[in-house]
XYZ file of C-alpha atoms in Angstrom:
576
model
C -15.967 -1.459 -31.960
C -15.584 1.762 -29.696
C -12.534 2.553 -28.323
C -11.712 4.833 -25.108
C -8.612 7.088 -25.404
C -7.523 8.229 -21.899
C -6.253 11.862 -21.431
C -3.020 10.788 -19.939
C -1.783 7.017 -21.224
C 0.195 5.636 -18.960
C 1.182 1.839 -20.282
C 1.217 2.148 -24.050
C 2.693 4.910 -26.317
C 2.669 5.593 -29.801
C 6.227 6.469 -31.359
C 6.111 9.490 -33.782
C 5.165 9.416 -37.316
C 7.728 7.961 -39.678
C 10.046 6.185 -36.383
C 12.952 4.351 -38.528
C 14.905 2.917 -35.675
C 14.790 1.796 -32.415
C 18.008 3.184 -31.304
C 16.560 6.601 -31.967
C 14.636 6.288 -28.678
C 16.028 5.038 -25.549
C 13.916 2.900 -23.729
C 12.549 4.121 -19.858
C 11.702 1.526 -17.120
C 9.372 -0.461 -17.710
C 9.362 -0.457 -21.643
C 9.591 -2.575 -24.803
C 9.552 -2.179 -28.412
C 6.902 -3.727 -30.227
C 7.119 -3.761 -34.219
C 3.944 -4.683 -36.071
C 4.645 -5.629 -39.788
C 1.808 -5.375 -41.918
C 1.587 -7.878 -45.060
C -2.308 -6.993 -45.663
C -3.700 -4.997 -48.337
C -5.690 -3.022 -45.428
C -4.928 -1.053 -42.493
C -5.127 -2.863 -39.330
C -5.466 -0.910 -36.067
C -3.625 -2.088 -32.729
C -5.287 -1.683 -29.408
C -4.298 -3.007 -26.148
C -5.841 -3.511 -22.971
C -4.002 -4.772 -19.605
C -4.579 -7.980 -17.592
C -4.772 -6.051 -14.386
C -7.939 -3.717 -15.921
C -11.263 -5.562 -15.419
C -13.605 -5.365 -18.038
C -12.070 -2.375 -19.816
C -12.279 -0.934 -23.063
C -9.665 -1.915 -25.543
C -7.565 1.618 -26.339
C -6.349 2.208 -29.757
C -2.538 2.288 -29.676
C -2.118 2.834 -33.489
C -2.673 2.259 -37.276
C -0.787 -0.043 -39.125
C -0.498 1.433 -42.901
C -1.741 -1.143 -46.025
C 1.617 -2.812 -47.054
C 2.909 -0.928 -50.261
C 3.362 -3.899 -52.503
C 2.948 -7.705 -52.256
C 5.367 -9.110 -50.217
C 6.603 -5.918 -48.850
C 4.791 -5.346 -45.013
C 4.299 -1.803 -43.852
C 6.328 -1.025 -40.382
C 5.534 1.022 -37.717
C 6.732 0.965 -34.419
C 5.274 1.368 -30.434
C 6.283 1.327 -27.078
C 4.140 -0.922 -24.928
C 4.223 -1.566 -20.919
C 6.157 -4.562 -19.157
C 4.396 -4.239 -15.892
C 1.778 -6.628 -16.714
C -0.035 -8.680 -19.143
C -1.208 -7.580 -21.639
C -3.767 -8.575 -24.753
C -3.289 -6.895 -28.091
C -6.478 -6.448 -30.541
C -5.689 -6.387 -34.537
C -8.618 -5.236 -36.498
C -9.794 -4.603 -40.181
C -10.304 -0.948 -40.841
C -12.721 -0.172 -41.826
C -14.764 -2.346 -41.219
C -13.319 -3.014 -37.864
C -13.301 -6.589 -38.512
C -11.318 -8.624 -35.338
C -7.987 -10.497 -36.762
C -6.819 -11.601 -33.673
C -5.879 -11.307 -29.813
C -2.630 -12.051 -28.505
C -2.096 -11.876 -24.491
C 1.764 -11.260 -23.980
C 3.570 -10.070 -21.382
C 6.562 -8.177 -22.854
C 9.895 -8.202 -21.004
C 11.635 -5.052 -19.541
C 14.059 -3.272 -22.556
C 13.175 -6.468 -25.199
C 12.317 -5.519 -28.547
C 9.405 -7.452 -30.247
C 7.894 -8.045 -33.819
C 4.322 -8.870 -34.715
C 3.662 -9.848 -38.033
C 0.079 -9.838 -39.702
C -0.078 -11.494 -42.932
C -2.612 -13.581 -44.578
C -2.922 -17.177 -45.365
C -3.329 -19.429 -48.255
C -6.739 -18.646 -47.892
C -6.938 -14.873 -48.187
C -10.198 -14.542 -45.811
C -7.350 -15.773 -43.116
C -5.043 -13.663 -41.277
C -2.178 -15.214 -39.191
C -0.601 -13.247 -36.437
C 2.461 -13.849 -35.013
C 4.661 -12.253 -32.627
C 8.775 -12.917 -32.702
C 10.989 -11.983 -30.088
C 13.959 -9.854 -31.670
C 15.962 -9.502 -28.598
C 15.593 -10.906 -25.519
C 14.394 -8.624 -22.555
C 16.885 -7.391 -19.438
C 15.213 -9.422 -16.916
C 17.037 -7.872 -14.396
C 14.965 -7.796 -11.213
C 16.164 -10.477 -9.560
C 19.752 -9.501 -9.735
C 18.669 -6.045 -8.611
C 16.279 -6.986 -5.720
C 19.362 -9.690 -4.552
C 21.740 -7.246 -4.837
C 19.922 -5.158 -2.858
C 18.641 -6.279 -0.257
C 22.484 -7.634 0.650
C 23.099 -3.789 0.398
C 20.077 -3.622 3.074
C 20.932 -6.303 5.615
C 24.548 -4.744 5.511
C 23.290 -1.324 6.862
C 20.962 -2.827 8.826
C 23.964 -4.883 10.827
C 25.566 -1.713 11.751
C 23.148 -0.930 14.709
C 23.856 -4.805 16.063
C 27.919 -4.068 15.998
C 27.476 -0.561 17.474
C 25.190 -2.700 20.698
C 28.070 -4.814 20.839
C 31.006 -2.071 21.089
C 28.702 -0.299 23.877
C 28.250 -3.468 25.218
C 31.779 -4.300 25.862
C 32.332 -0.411 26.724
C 29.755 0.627 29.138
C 26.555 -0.555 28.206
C 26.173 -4.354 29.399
C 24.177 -6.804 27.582
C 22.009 -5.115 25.681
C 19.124 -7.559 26.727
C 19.418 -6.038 30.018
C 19.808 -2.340 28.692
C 16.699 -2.411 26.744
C 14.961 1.002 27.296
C 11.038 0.764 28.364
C 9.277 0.362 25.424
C 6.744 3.036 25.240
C 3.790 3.511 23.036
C 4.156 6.480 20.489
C 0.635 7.960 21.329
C -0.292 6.989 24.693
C 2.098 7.206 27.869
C 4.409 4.157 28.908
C 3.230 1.871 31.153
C 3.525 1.282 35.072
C 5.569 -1.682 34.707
C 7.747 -1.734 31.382
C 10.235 -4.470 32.258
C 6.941 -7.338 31.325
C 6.154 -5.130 28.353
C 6.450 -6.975 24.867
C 9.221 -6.709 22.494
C 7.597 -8.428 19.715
C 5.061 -5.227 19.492
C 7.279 -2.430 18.537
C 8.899 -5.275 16.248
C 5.552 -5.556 14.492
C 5.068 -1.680 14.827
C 9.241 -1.418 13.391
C 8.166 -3.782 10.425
C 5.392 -1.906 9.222
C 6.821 0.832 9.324
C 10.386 0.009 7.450
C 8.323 -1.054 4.525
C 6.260 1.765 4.799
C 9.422 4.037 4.092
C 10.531 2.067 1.384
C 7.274 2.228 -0.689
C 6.634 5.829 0.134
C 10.531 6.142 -1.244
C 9.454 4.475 -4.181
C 10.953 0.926 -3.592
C 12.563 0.487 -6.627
C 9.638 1.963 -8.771
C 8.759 -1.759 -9.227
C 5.117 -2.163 -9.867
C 4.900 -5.068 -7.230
C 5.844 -2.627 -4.423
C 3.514 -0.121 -5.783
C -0.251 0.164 -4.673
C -2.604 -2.088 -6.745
C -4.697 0.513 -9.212
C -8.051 -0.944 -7.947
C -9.111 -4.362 -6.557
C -6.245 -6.901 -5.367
C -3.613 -6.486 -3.113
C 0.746 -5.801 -2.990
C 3.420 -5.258 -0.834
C 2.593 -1.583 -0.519
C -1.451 -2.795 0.362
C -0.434 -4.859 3.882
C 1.419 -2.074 5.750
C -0.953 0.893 6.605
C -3.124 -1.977 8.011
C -0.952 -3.579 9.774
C 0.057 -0.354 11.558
C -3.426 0.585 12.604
C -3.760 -3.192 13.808
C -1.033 -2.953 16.122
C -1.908 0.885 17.648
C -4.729 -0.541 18.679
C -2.874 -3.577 20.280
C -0.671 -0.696 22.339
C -3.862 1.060 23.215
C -5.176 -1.543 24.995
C -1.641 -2.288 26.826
C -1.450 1.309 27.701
C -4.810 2.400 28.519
C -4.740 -1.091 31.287
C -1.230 0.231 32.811
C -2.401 3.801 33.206
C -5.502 2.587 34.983
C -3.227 0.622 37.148
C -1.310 3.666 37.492
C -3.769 5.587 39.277
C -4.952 7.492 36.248
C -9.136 8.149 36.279
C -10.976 7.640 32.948
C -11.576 11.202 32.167
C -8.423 12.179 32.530
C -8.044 9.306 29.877
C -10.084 10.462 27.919
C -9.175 14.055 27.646
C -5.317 12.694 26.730
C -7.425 10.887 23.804
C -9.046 13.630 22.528
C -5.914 15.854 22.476
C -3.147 13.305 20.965
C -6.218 12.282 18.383
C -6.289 16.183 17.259
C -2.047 16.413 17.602
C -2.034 13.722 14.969
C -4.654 14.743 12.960
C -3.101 18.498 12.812
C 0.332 17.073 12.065
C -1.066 14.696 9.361
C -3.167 17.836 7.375
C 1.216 19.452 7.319
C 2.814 16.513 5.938
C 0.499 15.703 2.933
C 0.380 19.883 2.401
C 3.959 20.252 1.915
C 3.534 23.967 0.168
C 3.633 25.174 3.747
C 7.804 25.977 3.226
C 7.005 28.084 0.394
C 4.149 29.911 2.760
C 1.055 29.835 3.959
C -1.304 27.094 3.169
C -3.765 27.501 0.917
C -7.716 26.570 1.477
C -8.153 26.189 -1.726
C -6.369 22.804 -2.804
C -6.045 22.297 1.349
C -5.643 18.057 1.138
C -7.516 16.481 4.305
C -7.536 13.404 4.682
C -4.324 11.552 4.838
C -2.494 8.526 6.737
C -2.150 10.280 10.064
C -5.721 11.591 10.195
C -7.116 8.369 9.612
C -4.693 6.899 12.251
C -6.147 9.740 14.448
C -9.698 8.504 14.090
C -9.336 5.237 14.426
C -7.291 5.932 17.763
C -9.550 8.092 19.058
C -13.101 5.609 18.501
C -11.118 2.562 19.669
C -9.553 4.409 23.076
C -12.808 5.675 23.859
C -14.888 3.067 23.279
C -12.108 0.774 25.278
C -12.501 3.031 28.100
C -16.586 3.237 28.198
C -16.647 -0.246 27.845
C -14.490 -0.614 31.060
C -16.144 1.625 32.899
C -19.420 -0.325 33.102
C -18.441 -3.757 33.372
C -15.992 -5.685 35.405
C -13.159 -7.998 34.752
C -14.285 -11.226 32.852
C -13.649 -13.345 29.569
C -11.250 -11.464 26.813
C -13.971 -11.174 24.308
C -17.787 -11.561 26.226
C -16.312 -8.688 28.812
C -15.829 -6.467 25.692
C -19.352 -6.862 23.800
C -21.092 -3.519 24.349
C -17.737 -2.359 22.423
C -18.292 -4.776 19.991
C -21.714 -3.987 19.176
C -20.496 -0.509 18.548
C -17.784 -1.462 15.873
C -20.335 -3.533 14.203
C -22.779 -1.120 13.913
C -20.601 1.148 12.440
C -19.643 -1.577 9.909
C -23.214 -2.027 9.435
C -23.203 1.927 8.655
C -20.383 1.308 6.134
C -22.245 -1.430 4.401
C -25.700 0.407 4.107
C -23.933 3.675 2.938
C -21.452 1.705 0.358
C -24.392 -0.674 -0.788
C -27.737 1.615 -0.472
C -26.374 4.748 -0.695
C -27.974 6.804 -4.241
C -24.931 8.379 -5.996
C -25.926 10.707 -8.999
C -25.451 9.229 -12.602
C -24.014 5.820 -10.701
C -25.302 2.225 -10.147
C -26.476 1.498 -6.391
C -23.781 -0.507 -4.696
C -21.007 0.099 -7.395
C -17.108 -0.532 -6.017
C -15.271 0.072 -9.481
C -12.784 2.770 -10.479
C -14.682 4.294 -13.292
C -12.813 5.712 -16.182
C -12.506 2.592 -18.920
C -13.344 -0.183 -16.521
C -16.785 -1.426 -16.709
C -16.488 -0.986 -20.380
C -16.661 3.005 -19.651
C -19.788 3.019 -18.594
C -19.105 4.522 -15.444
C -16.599 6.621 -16.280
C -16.807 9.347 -13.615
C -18.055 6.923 -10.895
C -14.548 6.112 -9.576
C -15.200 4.827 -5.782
C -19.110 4.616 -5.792
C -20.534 5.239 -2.588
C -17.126 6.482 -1.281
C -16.396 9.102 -3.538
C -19.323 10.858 -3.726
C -18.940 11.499 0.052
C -16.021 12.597 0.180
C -16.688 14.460 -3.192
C -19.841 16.140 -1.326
C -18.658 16.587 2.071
C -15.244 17.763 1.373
C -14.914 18.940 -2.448
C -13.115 18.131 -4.827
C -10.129 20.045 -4.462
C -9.351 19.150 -0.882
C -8.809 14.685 -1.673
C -6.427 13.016 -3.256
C -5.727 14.129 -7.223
C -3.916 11.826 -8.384
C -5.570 7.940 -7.220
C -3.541 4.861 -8.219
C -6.824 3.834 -10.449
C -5.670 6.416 -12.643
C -2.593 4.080 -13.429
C -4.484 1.658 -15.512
C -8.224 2.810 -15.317
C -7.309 6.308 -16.785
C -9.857 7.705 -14.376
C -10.252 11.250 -14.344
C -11.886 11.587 -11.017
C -10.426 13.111 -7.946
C -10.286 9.898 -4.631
C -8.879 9.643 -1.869
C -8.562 6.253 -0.193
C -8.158 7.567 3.248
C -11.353 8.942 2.244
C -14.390 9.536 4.849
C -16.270 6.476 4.627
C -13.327 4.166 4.427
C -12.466 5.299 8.222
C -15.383 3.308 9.580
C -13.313 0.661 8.040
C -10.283 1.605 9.782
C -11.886 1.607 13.397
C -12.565 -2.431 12.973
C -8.999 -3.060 11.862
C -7.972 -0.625 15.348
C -10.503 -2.416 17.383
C -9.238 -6.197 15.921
C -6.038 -5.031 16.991
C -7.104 -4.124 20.398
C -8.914 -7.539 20.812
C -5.295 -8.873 20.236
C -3.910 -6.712 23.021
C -7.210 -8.151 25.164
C -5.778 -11.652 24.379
C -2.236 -10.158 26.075
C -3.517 -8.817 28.871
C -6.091 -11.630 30.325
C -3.738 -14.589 29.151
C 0.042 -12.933 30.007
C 2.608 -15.393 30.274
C 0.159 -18.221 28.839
C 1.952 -18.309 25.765
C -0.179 -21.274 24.513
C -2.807 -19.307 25.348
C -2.201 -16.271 23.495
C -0.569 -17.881 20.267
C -3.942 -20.615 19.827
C -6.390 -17.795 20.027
C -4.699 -15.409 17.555
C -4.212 -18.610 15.082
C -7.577 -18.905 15.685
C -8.827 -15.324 15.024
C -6.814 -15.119 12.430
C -8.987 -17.943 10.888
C -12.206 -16.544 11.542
C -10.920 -13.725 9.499
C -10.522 -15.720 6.246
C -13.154 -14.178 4.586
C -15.110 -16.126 1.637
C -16.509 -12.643 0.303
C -13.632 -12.519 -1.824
C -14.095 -16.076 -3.387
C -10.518 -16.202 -3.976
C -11.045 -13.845 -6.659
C -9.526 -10.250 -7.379
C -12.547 -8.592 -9.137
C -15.105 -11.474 -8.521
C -15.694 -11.915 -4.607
C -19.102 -10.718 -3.051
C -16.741 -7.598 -2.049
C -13.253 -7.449 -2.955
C -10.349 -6.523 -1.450
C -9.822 -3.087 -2.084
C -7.309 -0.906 -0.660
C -8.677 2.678 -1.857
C -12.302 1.363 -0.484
C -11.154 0.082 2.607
C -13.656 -2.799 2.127
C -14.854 -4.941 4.683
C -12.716 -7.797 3.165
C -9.469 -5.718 2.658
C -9.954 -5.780 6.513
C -10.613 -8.771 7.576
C -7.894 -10.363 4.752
C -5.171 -8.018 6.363
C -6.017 -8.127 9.753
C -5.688 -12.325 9.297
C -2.630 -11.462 8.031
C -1.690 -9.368 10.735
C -2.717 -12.079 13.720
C -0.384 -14.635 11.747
C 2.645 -12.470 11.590
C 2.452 -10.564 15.470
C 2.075 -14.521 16.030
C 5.550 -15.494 14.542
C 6.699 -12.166 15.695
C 5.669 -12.788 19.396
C 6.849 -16.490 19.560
C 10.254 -15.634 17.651
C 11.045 -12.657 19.593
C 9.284 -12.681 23.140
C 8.582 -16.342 23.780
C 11.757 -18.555 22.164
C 14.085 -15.213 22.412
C 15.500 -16.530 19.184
C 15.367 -12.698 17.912
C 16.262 -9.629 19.569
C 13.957 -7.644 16.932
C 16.836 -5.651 15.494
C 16.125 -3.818 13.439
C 13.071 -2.896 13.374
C 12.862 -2.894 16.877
C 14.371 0.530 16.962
C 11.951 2.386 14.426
C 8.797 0.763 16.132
C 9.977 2.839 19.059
C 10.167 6.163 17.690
C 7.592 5.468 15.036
C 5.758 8.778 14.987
C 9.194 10.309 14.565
C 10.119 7.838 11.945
C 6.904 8.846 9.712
C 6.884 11.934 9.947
C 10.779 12.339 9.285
C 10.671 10.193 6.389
C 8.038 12.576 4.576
C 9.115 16.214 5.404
C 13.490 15.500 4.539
C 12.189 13.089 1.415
C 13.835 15.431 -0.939
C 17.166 15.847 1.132
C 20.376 14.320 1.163
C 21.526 11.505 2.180
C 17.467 9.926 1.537
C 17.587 11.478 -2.143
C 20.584 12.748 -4.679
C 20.997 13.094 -8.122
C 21.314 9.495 -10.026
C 23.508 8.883 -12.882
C 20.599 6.675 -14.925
C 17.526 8.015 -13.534
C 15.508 5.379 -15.963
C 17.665 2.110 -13.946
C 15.293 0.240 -10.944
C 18.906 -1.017 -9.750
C 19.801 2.899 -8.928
C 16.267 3.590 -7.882
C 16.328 0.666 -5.426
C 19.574 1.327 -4.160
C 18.778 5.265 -2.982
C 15.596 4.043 -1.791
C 17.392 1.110 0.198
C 19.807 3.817 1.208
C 17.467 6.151 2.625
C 15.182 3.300 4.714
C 18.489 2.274 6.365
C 19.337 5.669 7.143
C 15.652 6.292 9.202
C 16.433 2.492 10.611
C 20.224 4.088 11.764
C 18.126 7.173 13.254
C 15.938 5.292 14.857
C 18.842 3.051 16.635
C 20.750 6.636 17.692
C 18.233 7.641 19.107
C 17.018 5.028 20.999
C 20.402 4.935 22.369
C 20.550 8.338 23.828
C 16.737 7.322 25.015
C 15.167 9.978 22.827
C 11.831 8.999 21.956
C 9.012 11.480 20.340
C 5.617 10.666 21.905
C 2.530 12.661 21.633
């Protein structure tokens, strides 16, 4: 039996030598006590491995000493993970002979007791694990709690509308501000524009903030480690998905407009390089403290991959319209097509055939201890290596979520290089959707049966319903072909319950999200440079409580949502 001992542990810690009680240590998020009692005349050795790692080395989270005398166990004590499942692996030193697995998922604060002693017939062990007291279980009084905190802040814009209403204002439904696109320029005739875009736009964005924030430091609003998908997982898509819905709205009105393609096309090129500049300041924060340096100069980041996927998409939208006259939503579109395939056809020969040094052809793991460690420095196959080679090192990402529960050691970044060919098919799926818009407006039917229907083409079966055993899985940090077609199904269903709820029925105004979709470059870029100031972060009494955690992070969301409203009140909107 080989074992794999990451350099930083992340789910399961040893306590020190000679721990005599649990009240000496005060449990963090996220933690249990686990006590293993040891009636054998051996030492047995604990390891652990989590449900969420696949195929991954067991790692060695202690000894348990011989017991002294008969009937006397040995007890030593550990500190293992609640986030997930997880097995535990007794064996025989040293012979490292296998007792016995137990899979367990241990309960936040609860304190636990395995005990390994042997059966009437001695060449048996029995192992049995007792709960001693009962885990917190608190999340769903927190998360309840919460979001009631939540819906009350977000109610404050609707009352304020209805003061200014009866003040000055009118009815707000006909006060409503063009909506303009955040990157390109409004269009010629806002008052048909769609409300149920910058709703979309507002939506992914609100839960954007809130995971950035932290969200509770619950691991189900955190980014899955490798393969699989979470809250955090759906939004980045779904905001590239609906810029290039506005694109195509925008680019059609400024046509109408009187605007010429190349003048188009210059406006591209500059707000693409505006948003890739701004992106390389936010995710290089040092620049308060002076110049940046080249040296550990990060690159690639959420707003530069926005900005290439903006500028392909609006380029190849307005090629494409330059040759060939008005005609079906998706045949009149197929030289542009045939472009975003073959670039997908680029990101499956490079991710698939691509030779990466010391690394199986084709391989999409994380490296460190998955694979049973075989590939240890191979995090990202195909995709890290590029960005490894064409970047370096020291200007990705440092710190991957893979490291969470892979222990990799490997610099990735999964706005990486090759994952941005990814990015301009969930842009250009998006833009197909604002296609739909503009040839069927007003044909509701229309519009709602062929994004249903798009949205079912999109069910992939590469996945086989599997998180590590599809053909290729979804993988946020790869960007894989069936993270995007997965999320960009999801995305048709929702801007389809968002459009009928909101534009079609009129059931919903969009508050609140309304208001951050239309300052949404503002929003984003707010939300990262004043993360560390008051009122969106402040000292917490229990710093080690998700209740607290959730509630600043709740706190400061609302306040970017209450921006957002101000300003689009006093008609302030940042555009680029």
């Amino acid at each position: 039996m080989h074992f794999y001992l990451p350099a930083h542990p992340v789910l399961l810690f040893l306590t020190p030598a000679g721990f005599p009680h649990h009240k000496h240590r005060r449990l963090k998020m996220d933690e249990a006590f686990l006590t293993v009692k040891n009636e054998l005349d051996t030492e047995v050795v604990v390891s652990w491995v989590s449900e969420h790692c696949y195929q991954c080395l067991y790692q060695q989270l202690g000894v348990a000493p011989a017991a002294p005398s008969l009937g006397q166990p040995s007890s030593v004590d550990f500190i293992v993970s609640t986030q997930h499942e997880i097995t535990l692996q007794l064996n025989r030193t040293p012979a490292t002979q296998e007792l016995c697995t137990l899979p367990f998922h241990f309960g936040e604060h609860g304190n636990y007791s395995l005990w390994v002693k042997n059966l009437n017939d001695r060449s048996l062990v029995n192992c049995t694990l007792v709960t001693d007291a009962d885990p917190a279980n608190s999340y769903i009084r927190d998360i309840i709690q919460c979001v009631l905190l939540f819906a009350e802040v977000c109610m404050l814009p609707n009352r304020m509308m209805i003061t200014f209403t009866f003040q000055e204002l009118g009815s707000p439904g006909r006060t409503v501000a063009p909506i303009t696109d955040n990157i390109l320029p409004p269009p010629n005739n806002p008052s048909k524009r769609l409300r149920s875009l910058d709703t979309f736009r507002g939506i992914s964005l609100v839960i954007m903030v809130f995971v950035n924030y932290g969200a509770g430091r619950y691991w189900f609003f955190k980014h899955e480690s490798w393969n699989g998908l979470t809250v955090a997982d759906l939004v980045f898509p779904w905001f590239v998905f609906i810029m290039g819905t506005s694109t195509a709205l925008s680019i059609n009105a400024s046509l109408r407009a009187g605007s010429t393609r190349s003048s188009l096309l210059r406006k591209v090129v500059w707000r693409s390089l505006q948003l890739f500049i701004i992106g390389v300041f936010i995710i290089n924060p040092n620049y308060c403290q002076g110049p940046l340096s080249w040296a550990n100069l990060r690159i690639p980041g959420v707003l530069q991959r926005l900005a290439w996927s903006y500028l392909v998409v609006a380029c190849l939208d307005l090629l494409v319209d330059a040759w060939w006259s008005p005609g079906l939503d998706i045949l009149l579109y197929w030289p542009a097509w045939l472009c975003v395939l073959l670039l997908e056809i680029i990101w499956l020969c490079l991710t698939f055939l691509l030779p990466v040094p010391n690394c199986p052809t084709g391989y999409l793991g994380p490296g460190g201890i998955g694979d049973m460690g075989l590939y240890a420095n191979c995090t990202g196959g195909a995709a890290g290596f590029i960005d490894r080679w064409l970047l370096g090192e020291n200007h990705i990402y440092q710190t991957p979520s893979s490291r969470v529960i892979y222990a990799t050691d490997m610099p990735y970044d999964p706005e990486g290089v090759l994952g941005s060919i990814s990015s301009v098919l969930m842009a250009y799926l998006g833009l197909q959707a604002g296609k739909i818009i503009l040839h069927y407006r007003d044909v509701h039917t229309s519009i709602i049966s062929r994004f249903l229907i798009w949205g079912l083409i999109l069910v992939t079966v590469l996945t086989k319903c599997s998180r590590d055993q599809g053909f290729i899985p979804v993988n946020k940090n790869l960007w894989s072909l069936s993270y995007v077609t997965t999320l960009a199904c999801f995305a048709f269903v929702l801007l389809v319950l968002v459009y009928y709820t909101v534009d079609v029925r009129k059931w919903w105004s969009g508050a609140p999200f309304y208001y951050p979709g239309m300052n949404s470059i503002l929003v984003y870029v707010g939300h990262e440079v004043f993360e560390e100031y008051f009122p969106f972060r402040w000292r917490m009494a229990n710093n080690q409580s998700h209740a607290e955690h959730l509630t600043q992070n709740l706190v400061a969301t609302s306040c970017w949502v209450f921006i957002s409203y101000v300003l689009y009140r006093k008609k302030i909107f940042w555009k680029i």
